[in-house]
């Protein structure tokens, strides 16, 4: 049965690329908002007995989740043989512990919520840190693909004499994996976070890399403050303007403008979240993961 692939966010290009690569039929949907802000959804494609897949990046999740859950439930009611979620960016993973008394482990709450509506999930480089594997919190098969080989290929191809820099310990898993694959030197800095937008980075000996191009590698750039701190310290130590490479460019609160104003050479992201900085295409990687899940090869 030809799968149906619904695009539920504004990543139109990725939806088209995935339809093409999977030979899937684009799902047709009528969608609008009632005057009171509630979501209206009507599925126009025949779903009975067919796999129904939804592509929906979960950056800025709170506004996307209600339409997503409504669509999952509707597809099931209409007889879809399976409902799969392709979320190139998976939200709430950074809330992976109660950092202060009175807080919740919202990564687990969010996982329980999604697990009640989908049969499986495919994502790319979720922020696995204190939660080491998705199956610790997801009750449905959840495949975490890695963009590391694609990052390594891009850096090796595009950057002259790169030295990889991780802005904090949580970036180490990405920086070290990219460094190993591309056979490049790497350094990981130490970050102390004082608030949502206040971070401080300490820099080990990096002057010896002054004839290299620093490449800051992280999984997520959100407000940009983590990268910004690192950029300022590299500048103080006389390094060249860095190239910043991230899997997920959330780029909240004018982050991109701030990074360019701080003197970065270039910002590069994958198309997990659509943005003008997208230079690394995830569609083939995602398509292979989706095929695996549709066929039940968990
Ligand atoms: C957290 O450790 C992540 O790996 C990123 O470093 C962090 O989410 C980036 O956030 P921001 O851009 O807001 O500093």
PDB file of C-alpha atoms and ligand atoms in Angstrom:
ATOM      1  CA  UNK A   1       0.000   0.000   0.000  1.00  0.00           C
ATOM      2  CA  UNK A   2       1.383   3.436  -0.912  1.00  0.00           C
ATOM      3  CA  UNK A   3       1.937   5.379   2.306  1.00  0.00           C
ATOM      4  CA  UNK A   4       0.339   8.757   2.842  1.00  0.00           C
ATOM      5  CA  UNK A   5       2.667  11.494   4.040  1.00  0.00           C
ATOM      6  CA  UNK A   6       1.094  14.539   5.676  1.00  0.00           C
ATOM      7  CA  UNK A   7       3.137  17.714   6.161  1.00  0.00           C
ATOM      8  CA  UNK A   8       1.937  19.475   9.277  1.00  0.00           C
ATOM      9  CA  UNK A   9       4.502  22.250   9.626  1.00  0.00           C
ATOM     10  CA  UNK A  10       6.088  24.837   7.340  1.00  0.00           C
ATOM     11  CA  UNK A  11       8.934  22.555   6.212  1.00  0.00           C
ATOM     12  CA  UNK A  12       7.321  22.258   2.772  1.00  0.00           C
ATOM     13  CA  UNK A  13      10.522  21.404   0.925  1.00  0.00           C
ATOM     14  CA  UNK A  14      11.413  18.541   3.251  1.00  0.00           C
ATOM     15  CA  UNK A  15       7.863  17.171   2.946  1.00  0.00           C
ATOM     16  CA  UNK A  16       8.167  17.217  -0.858  1.00  0.00           C
ATOM     17  CA  UNK A  17      11.628  15.611  -0.770  1.00  0.00           C
ATOM     18  CA  UNK A  18      10.402  12.832   1.533  1.00  0.00           C
ATOM     19  CA  UNK A  19       7.308  12.148  -0.623  1.00  0.00           C
ATOM     20  CA  UNK A  20       9.610  11.828  -3.608  1.00  0.00           C
ATOM     21  CA  UNK A  21      12.185   9.582  -1.893  1.00  0.00           C
ATOM     22  CA  UNK A  22       9.580   7.327  -0.251  1.00  0.00           C
ATOM     23  CA  UNK A  23       7.294   7.279  -3.296  1.00  0.00           C
ATOM     24  CA  UNK A  24       4.602   8.342  -0.821  1.00  0.00           C
ATOM     25  CA  UNK A  25       1.401  10.160  -1.715  1.00  0.00           C
ATOM     26  CA  UNK A  26       1.165  13.630  -0.150  1.00  0.00           C
ATOM     27  CA  UNK A  27      -1.676  13.545   2.371  1.00  0.00           C
ATOM     28  CA  UNK A  28      -4.409  16.084   1.661  1.00  0.00           C
ATOM     29  CA  UNK A  29      -5.740  18.032   4.558  1.00  0.00           C
ATOM     30  CA  UNK A  30      -8.119  20.925   5.112  1.00  0.00           C
ATOM     31  CA  UNK A  31      -6.885  22.910   8.054  1.00  0.00           C
ATOM     32  CA  UNK A  32      -7.974  26.175   9.599  1.00  0.00           C
ATOM     33  CA  UNK A  33      -8.552  27.889  12.879  1.00  0.00           C
ATOM     34  CA  UNK A  34     -11.945  28.666  14.304  1.00  0.00           C
ATOM     35  CA  UNK A  35     -12.366  32.285  15.399  1.00  0.00           C
ATOM     36  CA  UNK A  36     -11.845  31.181  19.011  1.00  0.00           C
ATOM     37  CA  UNK A  37      -8.400  29.757  18.134  1.00  0.00           C
ATOM     38  CA  UNK A  38      -9.339  26.073  18.099  1.00  0.00           C
ATOM     39  CA  UNK A  39      -8.058  23.886  15.236  1.00  0.00           C
ATOM     40  CA  UNK A  40     -10.301  22.508  12.456  1.00  0.00           C
ATOM     41  CA  UNK A  41      -8.926  19.503  10.561  1.00  0.00           C
ATOM     42  CA  UNK A  42     -10.423  17.413   7.802  1.00  0.00           C
ATOM     43  CA  UNK A  43      -8.514  14.621   6.059  1.00  0.00           C
ATOM     44  CA  UNK A  44      -9.281  14.550   2.330  1.00  0.00           C
ATOM     45  CA  UNK A  45      -7.169  11.497   1.404  1.00  0.00           C
ATOM     46  CA  UNK A  46      -8.422   7.906   1.638  1.00  0.00           C
ATOM     47  CA  UNK A  47      -6.608   6.394   4.629  1.00  0.00           C
ATOM     48  CA  UNK A  48      -8.198   2.994   5.245  1.00  0.00           C
ATOM     49  CA  UNK A  49      -5.584   0.247   5.400  1.00  0.00           C
ATOM     50  CA  UNK A  50      -2.667   2.533   4.516  1.00  0.00           C
ATOM     51  CA  UNK A  51       0.308   3.694   6.567  1.00  0.00           C
ATOM     52  CA  UNK A  52      -0.249   7.353   7.464  1.00  0.00           C
ATOM     53  CA  UNK A  53       2.890   9.319   8.237  1.00  0.00           C
ATOM     54  CA  UNK A  54       3.094  12.866   9.551  1.00  0.00           C
ATOM     55  CA  UNK A  55       6.145  15.116   9.149  1.00  0.00           C
ATOM     56  CA  UNK A  56       6.129  17.735  11.853  1.00  0.00           C
ATOM     57  CA  UNK A  57       9.258  19.286  13.329  1.00  0.00           C
ATOM     58  CA  UNK A  58       8.592  19.983  16.976  1.00  0.00           C
ATOM     59  CA  UNK A  59      10.461  23.236  17.433  1.00  0.00           C
ATOM     60  CA  UNK A  60       8.039  25.754  19.009  1.00  0.00           C
ATOM     61  CA  UNK A  61       6.070  22.699  20.088  1.00  0.00           C
ATOM     62  CA  UNK A  62       3.288  24.146  22.182  1.00  0.00           C
ATOM     63  CA  UNK A  63       1.457  25.572  19.164  1.00  0.00           C
ATOM     64  CA  UNK A  64       1.993  22.419  17.064  1.00  0.00           C
ATOM     65  CA  UNK A  65       1.099  19.668  19.460  1.00  0.00           C
ATOM     66  CA  UNK A  66      -2.690  20.018  19.593  1.00  0.00           C
ATOM     67  CA  UNK A  67      -3.113  19.878  15.772  1.00  0.00           C
ATOM     68  CA  UNK A  68      -0.660  16.965  15.700  1.00  0.00           C
ATOM     69  CA  UNK A  69      -2.541  14.913  18.285  1.00  0.00           C
ATOM     70  CA  UNK A  70      -5.881  15.686  16.623  1.00  0.00           C
ATOM     71  CA  UNK A  71      -4.509  14.497  13.271  1.00  0.00           C
ATOM     72  CA  UNK A  72      -3.026  11.301  14.736  1.00  0.00           C
ATOM     73  CA  UNK A  73      -6.345  10.418  16.322  1.00  0.00           C
ATOM     74  CA  UNK A  74      -8.286  11.247  13.167  1.00  0.00           C
ATOM     75  CA  UNK A  75      -6.040   9.112  10.943  1.00  0.00           C
ATOM     76  CA  UNK A  76      -6.591   6.175  13.247  1.00  0.00           C
ATOM     77  CA  UNK A  77     -10.362   6.719  13.205  1.00  0.00           C
ATOM     78  CA  UNK A  78     -10.197   6.772   9.393  1.00  0.00           C
ATOM     79  CA  UNK A  79      -8.590   3.334   9.375  1.00  0.00           C
ATOM     80  CA  UNK A  80      -4.888   4.027   8.776  1.00  0.00           C
ATOM     81  CA  UNK A  81      -2.922   0.807   9.248  1.00  0.00           C
ATOM     82  CA  UNK A  82      -0.261   2.685  11.252  1.00  0.00           C
ATOM     83  CA  UNK A  83       0.357   6.273  12.307  1.00  0.00           C
ATOM     84  CA  UNK A  84       4.026   7.290  12.288  1.00  0.00           C
ATOM     85  CA  UNK A  85       5.535  10.604  13.321  1.00  0.00           C
ATOM     86  CA  UNK A  86       8.591  12.071  11.623  1.00  0.00           C
ATOM     87  CA  UNK A  87       9.798  14.844  13.918  1.00  0.00           C
ATOM     88  CA  UNK A  88      13.230  15.923  12.637  1.00  0.00           C
ATOM     89  CA  UNK A  89      13.531  18.034  15.803  1.00  0.00           C
ATOM     90  CA  UNK A  90      12.164  16.501  18.994  1.00  0.00           C
ATOM     91  CA  UNK A  91      11.081  18.998  21.632  1.00  0.00           C
ATOM     92  CA  UNK A  92      11.397  19.005  25.403  1.00  0.00           C
ATOM     93  CA  UNK A  93      14.468  16.755  25.477  1.00  0.00           C
ATOM     94  CA  UNK A  94      16.558  19.372  27.304  1.00  0.00           C
ATOM     95  CA  UNK A  95      14.119  19.236  30.239  1.00  0.00           C
ATOM     96  CA  UNK A  96      15.549  15.855  31.164  1.00  0.00           C
ATOM     97  CA  UNK A  97      15.696  16.300  34.948  1.00  0.00           C
ATOM     98  CA  UNK A  98      14.202  18.418  37.690  1.00  0.00           C
ATOM     99  CA  UNK A  99      16.956  21.027  37.936  1.00  0.00           C
ATOM    100  CA  UNK A 100      15.231  22.807  40.850  1.00  0.00           C
ATOM    101  CA  UNK A 101      12.731  21.703  43.485  1.00  0.00           C
ATOM    102  CA  UNK A 102       9.186  21.894  42.123  1.00  0.00           C
ATOM    103  CA  UNK A 103      10.140  21.272  38.473  1.00  0.00           C
ATOM    104  CA  UNK A 104       9.057  18.264  36.418  1.00  0.00           C
ATOM    105  CA  UNK A 105      10.991  15.997  34.054  1.00  0.00           C
ATOM    106  CA  UNK A 106       9.083  17.344  31.083  1.00  0.00           C
ATOM    107  CA  UNK A 107      10.967  15.230  28.539  1.00  0.00           C
ATOM    108  CA  UNK A 108       9.266  12.205  30.106  1.00  0.00           C
ATOM    109  CA  UNK A 109       5.850  13.903  30.275  1.00  0.00           C
ATOM    110  CA  UNK A 110       6.066  14.894  26.610  1.00  0.00           C
ATOM    111  CA  UNK A 111       7.185  11.375  25.663  1.00  0.00           C
ATOM    112  CA  UNK A 112       4.206   9.834  27.459  1.00  0.00           C
ATOM    113  CA  UNK A 113       1.880  12.222  25.636  1.00  0.00           C
ATOM    114  CA  UNK A 114       3.217  11.452  22.131  1.00  0.00           C
ATOM    115  CA  UNK A 115       3.438   7.722  22.893  1.00  0.00           C
ATOM    116  CA  UNK A 116      -0.328   7.680  23.401  1.00  0.00           C
ATOM    117  CA  UNK A 117      -0.992   8.861  19.832  1.00  0.00           C
ATOM    118  CA  UNK A 118       1.642   7.485  17.465  1.00  0.00           C
ATOM    119  CA  UNK A 119       2.764   3.944  16.623  1.00  0.00           C
ATOM    120  CA  UNK A 120       6.353   4.992  16.115  1.00  0.00           C
ATOM    121  CA  UNK A 121       8.580   8.010  15.907  1.00  0.00           C
ATOM    122  CA  UNK A 122      11.629   8.978  13.846  1.00  0.00           C
ATOM    123  CA  UNK A 123      13.807  11.899  14.842  1.00  0.00           C
ATOM    124  CA  UNK A 124      17.332  13.238  14.348  1.00  0.00           C
ATOM    125  CA  UNK A 125      19.870  13.819  17.110  1.00  0.00           C
ATOM    126  CA  UNK A 126      17.478  14.293  20.007  1.00  0.00           C
ATOM    127  CA  UNK A 127      19.189  15.940  22.987  1.00  0.00           C
ATOM    128  CA  UNK A 128      20.062  12.701  24.788  1.00  0.00           C
ATOM    129  CA  UNK A 129      22.063  13.503  27.860  1.00  0.00           C
ATOM    130  CA  UNK A 130      20.699  12.582  31.305  1.00  0.00           C
ATOM    131  CA  UNK A 131      18.167  10.469  29.391  1.00  0.00           C
ATOM    132  CA  UNK A 132      20.550   8.220  27.479  1.00  0.00           C
ATOM    133  CA  UNK A 133      18.077   6.529  25.097  1.00  0.00           C
ATOM    134  CA  UNK A 134      14.643   7.421  23.780  1.00  0.00           C
ATOM    135  CA  UNK A 135      13.200   4.102  24.933  1.00  0.00           C
ATOM    136  CA  UNK A 136      13.787   5.197  28.533  1.00  0.00           C
ATOM    137  CA  UNK A 137      10.856   7.592  28.101  1.00  0.00           C
ATOM    138  CA  UNK A 138       9.036   6.669  24.837  1.00  0.00           C
ATOM    139  CA  UNK A 139       6.667   3.723  25.049  1.00  0.00           C
ATOM    140  CA  UNK A 140       6.535   3.289  21.260  1.00  0.00           C
ATOM    141  CA  UNK A 141       9.479   2.427  18.972  1.00  0.00           C
ATOM    142  CA  UNK A 142      11.480   5.639  18.610  1.00  0.00           C
ATOM    143  CA  UNK A 143      14.392   5.835  16.179  1.00  0.00           C
ATOM    144  CA  UNK A 144      17.092   8.447  16.826  1.00  0.00           C
ATOM    145  CA  UNK A 145      18.993   9.024  13.590  1.00  0.00           C
ATOM    146  CA  UNK A 146      22.365  10.767  13.626  1.00  0.00           C
ATOM    147  CA  UNK A 147      23.328  13.663  11.374  1.00  0.00           C
ATOM    148  CA  UNK A 148      26.963  13.352  12.503  1.00  0.00           C
ATOM    149  CA  UNK A 149      28.240  11.754   9.241  1.00  0.00           C
ATOM    150  CA  UNK A 150      26.567  14.528   7.234  1.00  0.00           C
ATOM    151  CA  UNK A 151      28.082  17.233   9.464  1.00  0.00           C
ATOM    152  CA  UNK A 152      31.506  15.584   9.144  1.00  0.00           C
ATOM    153  CA  UNK A 153      31.215  15.444   5.328  1.00  0.00           C
ATOM    154  CA  UNK A 154      30.119  19.099   5.115  1.00  0.00           C
ATOM    155  CA  UNK A 155      32.953  20.360   7.335  1.00  0.00           C
ATOM    156  CA  UNK A 156      35.619  18.268   5.572  1.00  0.00           C
ATOM    157  CA  UNK A 157      34.387  19.518   2.182  1.00  0.00           C
ATOM    158  CA  UNK A 158      33.772  23.197   2.963  1.00  0.00           C
ATOM    159  CA  UNK A 159      36.188  24.353   5.684  1.00  0.00           C
ATOM    160  CA  UNK A 160      39.928  24.966   5.282  1.00  0.00           C
ATOM    161  CA  UNK A 161      42.053  23.512   8.149  1.00  0.00           C
ATOM    162  CA  UNK A 162      39.197  23.074  10.609  1.00  0.00           C
ATOM    163  CA  UNK A 163      39.531  22.630  14.359  1.00  0.00           C
ATOM    164  CA  UNK A 164      36.258  21.576  15.961  1.00  0.00           C
ATOM    165  CA  UNK A 165      35.164  23.386  19.110  1.00  0.00           C
ATOM    166  CA  UNK A 166      32.369  22.204  21.399  1.00  0.00           C
ATOM    167  CA  UNK A 167      30.904  25.104  23.380  1.00  0.00           C
ATOM    168  CA  UNK A 168      29.999  22.931  26.379  1.00  0.00           C
ATOM    169  CA  UNK A 169      30.244  19.411  27.780  1.00  0.00           C
ATOM    170  CA  UNK A 170      26.817  18.481  26.372  1.00  0.00           C
ATOM    171  CA  UNK A 171      28.098  19.148  22.855  1.00  0.00           C
ATOM    172  CA  UNK A 172      31.010  16.726  23.356  1.00  0.00           C
ATOM    173  CA  UNK A 173      29.138  13.704  21.979  1.00  0.00           C
ATOM    174  CA  UNK A 174      28.571  15.503  18.651  1.00  0.00           C
ATOM    175  CA  UNK A 175      31.980  17.214  18.460  1.00  0.00           C
ATOM    176  CA  UNK A 176      33.934  14.071  19.285  1.00  0.00           C
ATOM    177  CA  UNK A 177      31.921  11.909  16.862  1.00  0.00           C
ATOM    178  CA  UNK A 178      32.363  14.420  14.016  1.00  0.00           C
ATOM    179  CA  UNK A 179      36.091  14.753  14.846  1.00  0.00           C
ATOM    180  CA  UNK A 180      36.549  10.976  14.793  1.00  0.00           C
ATOM    181  CA  UNK A 181      34.725  10.537  11.483  1.00  0.00           C
ATOM    182  CA  UNK A 182      36.464  13.420   9.711  1.00  0.00           C
ATOM    183  CA  UNK A 183      39.812  12.840  11.466  1.00  0.00           C
ATOM    184  CA  UNK A 184      39.979  16.419  12.790  1.00  0.00           C
ATOM    185  CA  UNK A 185      41.313  17.963  16.016  1.00  0.00           C
ATOM    186  CA  UNK A 186      38.731  19.022  18.623  1.00  0.00           C
ATOM    187  CA  UNK A 187      38.454  20.971  21.881  1.00  0.00           C
ATOM    188  CA  UNK A 188      35.451  21.071  24.243  1.00  0.00           C
ATOM    189  CA  UNK A 189      34.842  24.177  26.370  1.00  0.00           C
ATOM    190  CA  UNK A 190      33.097  24.370  29.739  1.00  0.00           C
ATOM    191  CA  UNK A 191      29.811  26.234  30.135  1.00  0.00           C
ATOM    192  CA  UNK A 192      28.066  27.476  33.259  1.00  0.00           C
ATOM    193  CA  UNK A 193      24.420  28.403  32.660  1.00  0.00           C
ATOM    194  CA  UNK A 194      23.077  31.163  34.911  1.00  0.00           C
ATOM    195  CA  UNK A 195      19.615  31.431  33.311  1.00  0.00           C
ATOM    196  CA  UNK A 196      17.684  30.944  30.042  1.00  0.00           C
ATOM    197  CA  UNK A 197      19.801  33.606  28.331  1.00  0.00           C
ATOM    198  CA  UNK A 198      22.897  33.878  30.572  1.00  0.00           C
ATOM    199  CA  UNK A 199      25.752  31.493  29.940  1.00  0.00           C
ATOM    200  CA  UNK A 200      29.461  31.700  30.705  1.00  0.00           C
ATOM    201  CA  UNK A 201      32.070  29.685  28.843  1.00  0.00           C
ATOM    202  CA  UNK A 202      35.615  28.950  29.937  1.00  0.00           C
ATOM    203  CA  UNK A 203      38.205  28.234  27.298  1.00  0.00           C
ATOM    204  CA  UNK A 204      41.146  25.859  27.619  1.00  0.00           C
ATOM    205  CA  UNK A 205      44.354  26.506  25.692  1.00  0.00           C
ATOM    206  CA  UNK A 206      43.128  27.250  22.175  1.00  0.00           C
ATOM    207  CA  UNK A 207      45.768  29.761  20.972  1.00  0.00           C
ATOM    208  CA  UNK A 208      47.705  26.934  19.347  1.00  0.00           C
ATOM    209  CA  UNK A 209      44.874  26.652  16.796  1.00  0.00           C
ATOM    210  CA  UNK A 210      45.283  30.231  15.543  1.00  0.00           C
ATOM    211  CA  UNK A 211      46.195  29.067  12.004  1.00  0.00           C
ATOM    212  CA  UNK A 212      43.054  26.870  11.836  1.00  0.00           C
ATOM    213  CA  UNK A 213      39.423  27.738  11.135  1.00  0.00           C
ATOM    214  CA  UNK A 214      37.431  27.169  14.319  1.00  0.00           C
ATOM    215  CA  UNK A 215      34.192  25.264  13.710  1.00  0.00           C
ATOM    216  CA  UNK A 216      31.760  25.460  16.606  1.00  0.00           C
ATOM    217  CA  UNK A 217      29.628  22.309  16.588  1.00  0.00           C
ATOM    218  CA  UNK A 218      26.477  21.848  18.680  1.00  0.00           C
ATOM    219  CA  UNK A 219      23.234  19.923  18.439  1.00  0.00           C
ATOM    220  CA  UNK A 220      20.987  22.949  19.002  1.00  0.00           C
ATOM    221  CA  UNK A 221      21.295  26.694  18.590  1.00  0.00           C
ATOM    222  CA  UNK A 222      18.314  28.210  20.363  1.00  0.00           C
ATOM    223  CA  UNK A 223      18.857  31.725  21.744  1.00  0.00           C
ATOM    224  CA  UNK A 224      22.451  31.487  20.483  1.00  0.00           C
ATOM    225  CA  UNK A 225      23.924  32.532  23.843  1.00  0.00           C
ATOM    226  CA  UNK A 226      25.974  29.339  24.250  1.00  0.00           C
ATOM    227  CA  UNK A 227      27.618  29.833  20.849  1.00  0.00           C
ATOM    228  CA  UNK A 228      27.885  33.586  21.411  1.00  0.00           C
ATOM    229  CA  UNK A 229      29.902  33.136  24.610  1.00  0.00           C
ATOM    230  CA  UNK A 230      32.229  30.731  22.828  1.00  0.00           C
ATOM    231  CA  UNK A 231      32.616  33.111  19.846  1.00  0.00           C
ATOM    232  CA  UNK A 232      33.623  35.962  22.151  1.00  0.00           C
ATOM    233  CA  UNK A 233      36.225  33.857  23.959  1.00  0.00           C
ATOM    234  CA  UNK A 234      37.714  32.511  20.729  1.00  0.00           C
ATOM    235  CA  UNK A 235      37.966  36.089  19.464  1.00  0.00           C
ATOM    236  CA  UNK A 236      39.747  37.186  22.681  1.00  0.00           C
ATOM    237  CA  UNK A 237      42.244  34.352  22.202  1.00  0.00           C
ATOM    238  CA  UNK A 238      43.054  35.537  18.684  1.00  0.00           C
ATOM    239  CA  UNK A 239      41.364  32.750  16.704  1.00  0.00           C
ATOM    240  CA  UNK A 240      39.832  33.331  13.276  1.00  0.00           C
ATOM    241  CA  UNK A 241      36.069  34.033  12.968  1.00  0.00           C
ATOM    242  CA  UNK A 242      34.381  30.669  13.534  1.00  0.00           C
ATOM    243  CA  UNK A 243      31.998  28.732  11.328  1.00  0.00           C
ATOM    244  CA  UNK A 244      29.030  27.552  13.439  1.00  0.00           C
ATOM    245  CA  UNK A 245      27.486  24.213  12.532  1.00  0.00           C
ATOM    246  CA  UNK A 246      24.377  22.909  14.305  1.00  0.00           C
ATOM    247  CA  UNK A 247      21.943  20.097  13.652  1.00  0.00           C
ATOM    248  CA  UNK A 248      18.926  22.089  14.836  1.00  0.00           C
ATOM    249  CA  UNK A 249      18.727  25.825  14.237  1.00  0.00           C
ATOM    250  CA  UNK A 250      15.835  26.921  16.434  1.00  0.00           C
ATOM    251  CA  UNK A 251      17.260  30.451  16.315  1.00  0.00           C
ATOM    252  CA  UNK A 252      14.890  32.030  18.800  1.00  0.00           C
ATOM    253  CA  UNK A 253      14.866  35.718  19.694  1.00  0.00           C
ATOM    254  CA  UNK A 254      17.007  37.077  16.814  1.00  0.00           C
ATOM    255  CA  UNK A 255      19.784  34.574  17.572  1.00  0.00           C
ATOM    256  CA  UNK A 256      21.074  34.646  14.010  1.00  0.00           C
ATOM    257  CA  UNK A 257      21.470  38.432  13.975  1.00  0.00           C
ATOM    258  CA  UNK A 258      23.302  38.291  17.315  1.00  0.00           C
ATOM    259  CA  UNK A 259      25.710  35.640  16.037  1.00  0.00           C
ATOM    260  CA  UNK A 260      26.508  37.570  12.868  1.00  0.00           C
ATOM    261  CA  UNK A 261      26.950  40.788  14.877  1.00  0.00           C
ATOM    262  CA  UNK A 262      29.454  38.889  17.072  1.00  0.00           C
ATOM    263  CA  UNK A 263      31.524  38.161  13.951  1.00  0.00           C
ATOM    264  CA  UNK A 264      30.920  34.533  13.016  1.00  0.00           C
ATOM    265  CA  UNK A 265      32.087  33.596   9.533  1.00  0.00           C
ATOM    266  CA  UNK A 266      29.018  31.489   8.712  1.00  0.00           C
ATOM    267  CA  UNK A 267      26.066  29.727  10.334  1.00  0.00           C
ATOM    268  CA  UNK A 268      25.188  26.308   8.912  1.00  0.00           C
ATOM    269  CA  UNK A 269      22.284  24.079   9.961  1.00  0.00           C
ATOM    270  CA  UNK A 270      20.497  21.009   8.663  1.00  0.00           C
ATOM    271  CA  UNK A 271      17.007  21.232   7.203  1.00  0.00           C
ATOM    272  CA  UNK A 272      15.501  19.665  10.357  1.00  0.00           C
ATOM    273  CA  UNK A 273      14.094  23.164  10.931  1.00  0.00           C
ATOM    274  CA  UNK A 274      13.654  25.294   7.800  1.00  0.00           C
ATOM    275  CA  UNK A 275      15.930  28.354   7.739  1.00  0.00           C
ATOM    276  CA  UNK A 276      18.148  30.248   5.321  1.00  0.00           C
ATOM    277  CA  UNK A 277      21.179  28.690   7.086  1.00  0.00           C
ATOM    278  CA  UNK A 278      20.136  25.157   5.975  1.00  0.00           C
ATOM    279  CA  UNK A 279      23.027  23.640   4.014  1.00  0.00           C
ATOM    280  CA  UNK A 280      22.929  20.002   5.122  1.00  0.00           C
ATOM    281  CA  UNK A 281      20.086  17.899   3.743  1.00  0.00           C
ATOM    282  CA  UNK A 282      18.562  15.227   5.990  1.00  0.00           C
ATOM    283  CA  UNK A 283      16.001  13.859   3.538  1.00  0.00           C
ATOM    284  CA  UNK A 284      17.891  10.678   2.539  1.00  0.00           C
ATOM    285  CA  UNK A 285      18.758   9.906   6.149  1.00  0.00           C
ATOM    286  CA  UNK A 286      15.142  10.439   7.226  1.00  0.00           C
ATOM    287  CA  UNK A 287      13.763   8.420   4.311  1.00  0.00           C
ATOM    288  CA  UNK A 288      15.905   5.404   5.257  1.00  0.00           C
ATOM    289  CA  UNK A 289      14.746   5.627   8.893  1.00  0.00           C
ATOM    290  CA  UNK A 290      11.098   5.988   7.868  1.00  0.00           C
ATOM    291  CA  UNK A 291      11.288   2.927   5.577  1.00  0.00           C
ATOM    292  CA  UNK A 292      12.697   0.933   8.464  1.00  0.00           C
ATOM    293  CA  UNK A 293       9.834   1.946  10.785  1.00  0.00           C
ATOM    294  CA  UNK A 294       7.044   1.488   8.207  1.00  0.00           C
ATOM    295  CA  UNK A 295       8.322  -2.034   7.569  1.00  0.00           C
ATOM    296  CA  UNK A 296       8.433  -2.766  11.306  1.00  0.00           C
ATOM    297  CA  UNK A 297      12.232  -3.241  11.420  1.00  0.00           C
ATOM    298  CA  UNK A 298      12.653  -1.792  14.906  1.00  0.00           C
TER     299      UNK A 298
HETATM  300  C1  LIG B   1      22.443  22.291  25.504  1.00  0.00           C
HETATM  301  O1  LIG B   1      23.373  21.867  26.170  1.00  0.00           O
HETATM  302  C2  LIG B   1      22.465  22.266  24.017  1.00  0.00           C
HETATM  303  O2  LIG B   1      23.414  21.357  23.557  1.00  0.00           O
HETATM  304  C3  LIG B   1      22.729  23.638  23.420  1.00  0.00           C
HETATM  305  O3  LIG B   1      24.048  24.049  23.738  1.00  0.00           O
HETATM  306  C4  LIG B   1      21.773  24.666  23.949  1.00  0.00           C
HETATM  307  O4  LIG B   1      20.470  24.157  23.880  1.00  0.00           O
HETATM  308  C5  LIG B   1      21.861  25.939  23.170  1.00  0.00           C
HETATM  309  O5  LIG B   1      20.959  26.859  23.707  1.00  0.00           O
HETATM  310  P1  LIG B   1      21.157  28.418  23.489  1.00  0.00           P
HETATM  311  O6  LIG B   1      21.380  28.632  22.022  1.00  0.00           O
HETATM  312  O7  LIG B   1      19.848  29.022  23.966  1.00  0.00           O
HETATM  313  O8  LIG B   1      22.309  28.862  24.330  1.00  0.00           O
END
